[in-house]
Short mmCIF file of C-alpha atoms in Angstrom, two decimals:
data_model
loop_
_atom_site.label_atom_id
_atom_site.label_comp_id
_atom_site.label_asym_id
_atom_site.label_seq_id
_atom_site.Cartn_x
_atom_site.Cartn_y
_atom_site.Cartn_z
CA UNK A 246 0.00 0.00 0.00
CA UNK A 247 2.79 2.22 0.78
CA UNK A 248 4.37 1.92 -2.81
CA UNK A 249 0.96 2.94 -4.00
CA UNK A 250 1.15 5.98 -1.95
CA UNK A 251 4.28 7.00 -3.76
CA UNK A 252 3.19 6.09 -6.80
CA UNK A 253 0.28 8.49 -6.63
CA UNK A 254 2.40 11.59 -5.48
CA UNK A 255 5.19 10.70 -7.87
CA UNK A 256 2.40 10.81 -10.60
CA UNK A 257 1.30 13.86 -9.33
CA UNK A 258 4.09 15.98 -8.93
CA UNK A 259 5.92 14.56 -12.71
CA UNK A 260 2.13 15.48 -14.58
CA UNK A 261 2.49 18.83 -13.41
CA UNK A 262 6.27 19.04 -14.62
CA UNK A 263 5.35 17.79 -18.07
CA UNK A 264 2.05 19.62 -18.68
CA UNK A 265 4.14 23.00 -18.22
CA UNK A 266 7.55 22.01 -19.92
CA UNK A 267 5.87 18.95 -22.28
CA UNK A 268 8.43 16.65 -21.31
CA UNK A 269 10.10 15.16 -17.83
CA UNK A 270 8.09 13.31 -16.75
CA UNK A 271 10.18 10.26 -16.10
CA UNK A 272 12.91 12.52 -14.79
CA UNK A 273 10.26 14.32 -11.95
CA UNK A 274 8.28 10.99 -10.92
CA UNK A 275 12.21 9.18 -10.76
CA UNK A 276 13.25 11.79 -8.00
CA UNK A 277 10.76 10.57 -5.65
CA UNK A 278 9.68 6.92 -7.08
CA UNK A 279 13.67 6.15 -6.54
CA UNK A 280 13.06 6.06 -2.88
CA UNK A 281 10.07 3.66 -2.77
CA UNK A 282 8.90 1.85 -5.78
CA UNK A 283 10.76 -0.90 -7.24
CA UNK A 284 13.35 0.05 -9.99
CA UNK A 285 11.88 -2.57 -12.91
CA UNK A 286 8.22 -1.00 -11.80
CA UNK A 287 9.21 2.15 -12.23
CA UNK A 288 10.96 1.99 -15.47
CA UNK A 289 7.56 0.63 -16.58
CA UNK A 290 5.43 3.37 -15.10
CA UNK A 291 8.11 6.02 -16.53
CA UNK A 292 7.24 4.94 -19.73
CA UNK A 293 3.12 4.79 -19.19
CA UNK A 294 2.83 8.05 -17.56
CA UNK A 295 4.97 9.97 -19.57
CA UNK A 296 3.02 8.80 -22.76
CA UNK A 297 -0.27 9.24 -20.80
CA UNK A 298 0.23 12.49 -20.17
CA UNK A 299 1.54 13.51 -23.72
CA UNK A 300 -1.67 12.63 -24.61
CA UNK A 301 -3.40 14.59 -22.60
CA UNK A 302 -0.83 17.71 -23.62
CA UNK A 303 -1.97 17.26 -27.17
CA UNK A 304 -5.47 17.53 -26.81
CA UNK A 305 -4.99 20.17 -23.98
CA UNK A 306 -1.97 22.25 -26.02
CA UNK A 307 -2.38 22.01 -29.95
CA UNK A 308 0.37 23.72 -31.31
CA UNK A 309 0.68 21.75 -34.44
CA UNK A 310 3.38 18.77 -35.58
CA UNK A 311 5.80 21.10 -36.97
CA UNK A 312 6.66 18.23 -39.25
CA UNK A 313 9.83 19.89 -41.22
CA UNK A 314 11.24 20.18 -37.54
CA UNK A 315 10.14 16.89 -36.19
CA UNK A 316 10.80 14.30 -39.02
CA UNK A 317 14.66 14.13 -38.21
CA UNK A 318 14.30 13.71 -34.95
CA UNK A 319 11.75 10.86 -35.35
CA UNK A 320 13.56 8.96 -37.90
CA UNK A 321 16.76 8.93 -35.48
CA UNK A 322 14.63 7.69 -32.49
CA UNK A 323 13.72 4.77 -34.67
CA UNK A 324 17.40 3.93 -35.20
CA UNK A 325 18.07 4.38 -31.29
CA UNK A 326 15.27 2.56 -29.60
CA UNK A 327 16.27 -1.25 -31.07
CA UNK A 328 19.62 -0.38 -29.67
CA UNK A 329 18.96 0.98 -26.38
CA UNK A 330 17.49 -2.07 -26.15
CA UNK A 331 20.44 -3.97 -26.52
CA UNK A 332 22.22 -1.58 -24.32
CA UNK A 333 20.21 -2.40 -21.32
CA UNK A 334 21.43 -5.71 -20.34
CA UNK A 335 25.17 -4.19 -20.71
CA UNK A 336 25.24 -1.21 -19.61
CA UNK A 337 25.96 -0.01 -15.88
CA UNK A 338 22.70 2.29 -15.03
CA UNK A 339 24.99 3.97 -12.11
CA UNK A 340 28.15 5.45 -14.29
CA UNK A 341 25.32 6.49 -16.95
CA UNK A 342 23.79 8.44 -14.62
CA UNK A 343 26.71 9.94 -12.70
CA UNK A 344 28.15 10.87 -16.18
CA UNK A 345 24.81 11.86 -17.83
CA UNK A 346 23.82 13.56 -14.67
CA UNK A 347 27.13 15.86 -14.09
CA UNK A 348 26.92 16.86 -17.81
CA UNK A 349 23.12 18.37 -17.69
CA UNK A 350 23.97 20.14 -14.45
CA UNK A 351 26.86 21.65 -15.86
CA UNK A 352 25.55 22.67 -19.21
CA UNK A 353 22.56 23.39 -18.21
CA UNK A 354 23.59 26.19 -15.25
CA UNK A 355 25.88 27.28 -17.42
CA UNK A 356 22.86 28.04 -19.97
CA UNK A 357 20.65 29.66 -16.91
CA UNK A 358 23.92 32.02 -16.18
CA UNK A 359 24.33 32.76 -19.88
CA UNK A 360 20.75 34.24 -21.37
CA UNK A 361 22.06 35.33 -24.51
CA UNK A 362 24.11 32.42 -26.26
CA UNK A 363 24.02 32.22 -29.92
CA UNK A 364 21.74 29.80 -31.67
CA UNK A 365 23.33 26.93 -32.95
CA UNK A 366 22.11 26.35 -36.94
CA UNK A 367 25.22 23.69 -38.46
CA UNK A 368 24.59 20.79 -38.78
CA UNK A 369 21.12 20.84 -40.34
CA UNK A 370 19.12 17.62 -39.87
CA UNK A 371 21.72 15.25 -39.41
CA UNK A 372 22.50 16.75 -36.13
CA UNK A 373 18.60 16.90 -35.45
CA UNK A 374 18.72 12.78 -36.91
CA UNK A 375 21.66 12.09 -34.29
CA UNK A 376 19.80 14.23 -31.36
CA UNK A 377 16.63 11.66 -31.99
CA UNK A 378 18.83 8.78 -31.88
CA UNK A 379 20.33 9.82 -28.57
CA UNK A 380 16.65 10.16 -27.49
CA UNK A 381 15.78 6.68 -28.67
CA UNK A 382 18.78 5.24 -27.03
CA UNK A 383 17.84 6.78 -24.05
CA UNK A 384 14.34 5.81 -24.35
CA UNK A 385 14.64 2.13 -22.74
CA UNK A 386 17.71 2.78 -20.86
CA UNK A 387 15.88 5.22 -18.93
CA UNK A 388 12.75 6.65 -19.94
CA UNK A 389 14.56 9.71 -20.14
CA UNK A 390 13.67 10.21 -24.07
CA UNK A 391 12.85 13.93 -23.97
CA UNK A 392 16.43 15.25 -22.31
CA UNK A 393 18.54 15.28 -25.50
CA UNK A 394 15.50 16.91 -27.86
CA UNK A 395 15.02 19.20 -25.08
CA UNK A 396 18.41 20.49 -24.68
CA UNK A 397 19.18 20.41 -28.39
CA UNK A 398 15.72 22.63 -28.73
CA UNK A 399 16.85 24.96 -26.63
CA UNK A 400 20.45 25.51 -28.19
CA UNK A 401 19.18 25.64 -31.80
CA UNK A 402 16.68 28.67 -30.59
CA UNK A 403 13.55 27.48 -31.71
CA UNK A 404 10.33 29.27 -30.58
CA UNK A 405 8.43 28.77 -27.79
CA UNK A 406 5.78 27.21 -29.36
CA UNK A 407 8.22 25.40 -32.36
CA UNK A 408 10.13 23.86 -28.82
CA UNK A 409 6.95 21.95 -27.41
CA UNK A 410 5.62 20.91 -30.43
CA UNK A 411 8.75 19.05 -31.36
CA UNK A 412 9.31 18.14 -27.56
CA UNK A 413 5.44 16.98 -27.37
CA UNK A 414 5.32 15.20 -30.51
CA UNK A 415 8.35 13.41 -30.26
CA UNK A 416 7.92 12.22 -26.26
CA UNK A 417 4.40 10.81 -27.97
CA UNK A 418 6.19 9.04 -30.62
CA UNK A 419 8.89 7.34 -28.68
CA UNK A 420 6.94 6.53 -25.69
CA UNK A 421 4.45 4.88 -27.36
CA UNK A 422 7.21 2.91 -29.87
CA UNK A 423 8.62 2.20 -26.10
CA UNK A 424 5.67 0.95 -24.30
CA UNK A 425 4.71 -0.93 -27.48
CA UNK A 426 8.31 -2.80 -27.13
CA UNK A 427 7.89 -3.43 -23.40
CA UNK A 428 4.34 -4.84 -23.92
CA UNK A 429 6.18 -6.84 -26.41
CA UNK A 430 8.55 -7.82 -24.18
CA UNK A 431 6.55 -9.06 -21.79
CA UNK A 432 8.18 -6.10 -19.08
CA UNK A 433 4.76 -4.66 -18.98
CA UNK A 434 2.35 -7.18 -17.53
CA UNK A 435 -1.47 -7.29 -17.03
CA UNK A 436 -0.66 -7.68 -13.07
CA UNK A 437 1.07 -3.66 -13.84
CA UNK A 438 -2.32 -2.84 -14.03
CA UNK A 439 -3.57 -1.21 -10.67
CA UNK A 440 -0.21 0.51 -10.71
CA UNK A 441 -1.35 1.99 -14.10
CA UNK A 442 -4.91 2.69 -12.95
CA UNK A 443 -2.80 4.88 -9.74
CA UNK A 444 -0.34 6.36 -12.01
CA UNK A 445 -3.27 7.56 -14.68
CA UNK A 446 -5.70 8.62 -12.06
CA UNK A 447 -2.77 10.90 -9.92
CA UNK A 448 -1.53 12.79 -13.22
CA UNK A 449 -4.51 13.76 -14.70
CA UNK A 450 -5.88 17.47 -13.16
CA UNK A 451 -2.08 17.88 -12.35
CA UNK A 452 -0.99 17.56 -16.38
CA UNK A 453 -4.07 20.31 -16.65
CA UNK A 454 -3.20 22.50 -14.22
CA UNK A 455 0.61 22.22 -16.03
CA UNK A 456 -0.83 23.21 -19.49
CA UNK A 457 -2.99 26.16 -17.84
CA UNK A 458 0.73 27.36 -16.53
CA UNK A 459 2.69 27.01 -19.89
CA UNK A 460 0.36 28.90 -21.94
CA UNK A 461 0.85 31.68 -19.78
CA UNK A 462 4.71 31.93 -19.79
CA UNK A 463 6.78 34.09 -21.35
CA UNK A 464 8.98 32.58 -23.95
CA UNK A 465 11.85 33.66 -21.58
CA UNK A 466 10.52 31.77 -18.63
CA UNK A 467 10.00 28.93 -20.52
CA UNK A 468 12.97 28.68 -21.40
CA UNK A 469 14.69 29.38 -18.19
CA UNK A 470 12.24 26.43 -16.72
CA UNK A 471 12.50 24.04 -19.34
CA UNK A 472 16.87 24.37 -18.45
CA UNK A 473 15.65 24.13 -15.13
CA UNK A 474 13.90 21.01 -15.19
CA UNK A 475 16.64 19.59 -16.55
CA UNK A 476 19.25 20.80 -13.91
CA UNK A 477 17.08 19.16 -11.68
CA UNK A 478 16.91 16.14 -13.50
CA UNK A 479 20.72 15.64 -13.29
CA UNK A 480 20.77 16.01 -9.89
CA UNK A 481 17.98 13.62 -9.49
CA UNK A 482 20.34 11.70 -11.62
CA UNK A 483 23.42 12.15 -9.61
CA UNK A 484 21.66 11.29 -6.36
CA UNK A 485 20.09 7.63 -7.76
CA UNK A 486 23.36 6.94 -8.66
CA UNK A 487 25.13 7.68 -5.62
CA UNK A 488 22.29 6.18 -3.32
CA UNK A 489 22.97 2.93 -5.08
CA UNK A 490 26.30 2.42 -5.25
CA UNK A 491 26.67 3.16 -1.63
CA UNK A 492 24.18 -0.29 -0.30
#
């Protein structure tokens, strides 16, 4: 019963993150599920709530597919999901996230403390391609699909509205592609179910109130909270990692 608690708040708390940035929620429902939900659960639940509440971002913030922006980025998560699959079983999840976790917070203050960097516009849509693909690796490593779009968004300049749509539509994409695979895989079970019915139930009027909030930022601020969210999302990174290579 206690899991279920912490399910529900997690839930709660990571709807509210993605209806205002339209992505994160893996990272924001990982800070707290860490420290009372099993870890092969909650890679599961990562995956379901973070595509149930894209859904609920599209129908609650239309801002178009942006397709000319998007396609590259799709097309590369296609190419990374199959092998972040094959990652998982090799990789260790602690030195990914220690090294993944000290890069965003570095960057990414750097970026908070720096308002008026250039935007970056080489590498045309091969970089975008090889952005998706980092998404799509990340995808099943970590449910973390959203942080390398999001980022890469953000340092190419794109508008506020041009950065959700791409962020929104490509979080739908993957996540469903993911939760596809781990139905496929047999990771995601009918016995996952009440956990689903919790996880669904807790994110709803959060991912609404999170929408309400992001249509009435400034392009500035969401920008500064998108960067933000992802600080916050390497520390939550940084202290997994530490937490379990100290038991």
């Amino acid at each position: 019963m206690g899991q279920m608690w912490v399910l529900a708040v997690g839930a709660a708390v990571a709807g509210l993150v993605q209806g205002i940035s339209g992505f994160a929620f893996a990272m924001a429902a990982m800070s707290i599920w860490v420290w009372g939900v099993d870890p092969q659960l909650a890679a599961v639940m990562a995956v379901f709530g973070g595509l149930t509440g894209q859904i609920i971002s599209v129908i609650r913030v239309r801002r178009g597919w942006h397709l000319q922006l998007l396609w590259p980025f799709v097309l590369g998560s296609a190419v990374g999901i199959p092998i972040g699959t094959r990652l998982l079983p090799l990789l260790d999840p602690n030195r990914f996230k220690l090294v993944l976790g000290a890069m965003l917070v570095a960057c990414c203050s750097a970026m908070l403390a720096t308002t008026r960097l250039p935007a970056i516009r080489s590498g045309g849509r091969v970089a975008d391609a090889a952005v998706g693909l980092l998404g799509g690796v990340m995808a099943p490593l970590s449910g973390f699909s959203g942080l390398a779009p999001a980022l890469w968004a953000t340092l190419r300049g794109y508008t506020k509205d041009e950065h959700r749509a791409v962020l929104q539509n490509f979080n739908l994409v993957v996540l469903a592609a993911t939760m596809a695979s781990l139905v496929w895989s047999g990771r995601a079970r009918a016995v996952h179910l009440p956990q689903m019915g919790v996880v669904a139930a807790s994110l709803v009027v959060p991912s609404v109130w999170g929408s309400k909030i992001y249509l009435g930022l400034s392009p500035i601020a969401f920008r500064n909270g998108v960067l933000w969210v992802l600080v916050f999302a390497g520390l939550t990174m940084l202290a997994s990692a530490l937490k379990n290579m100290m038991l």
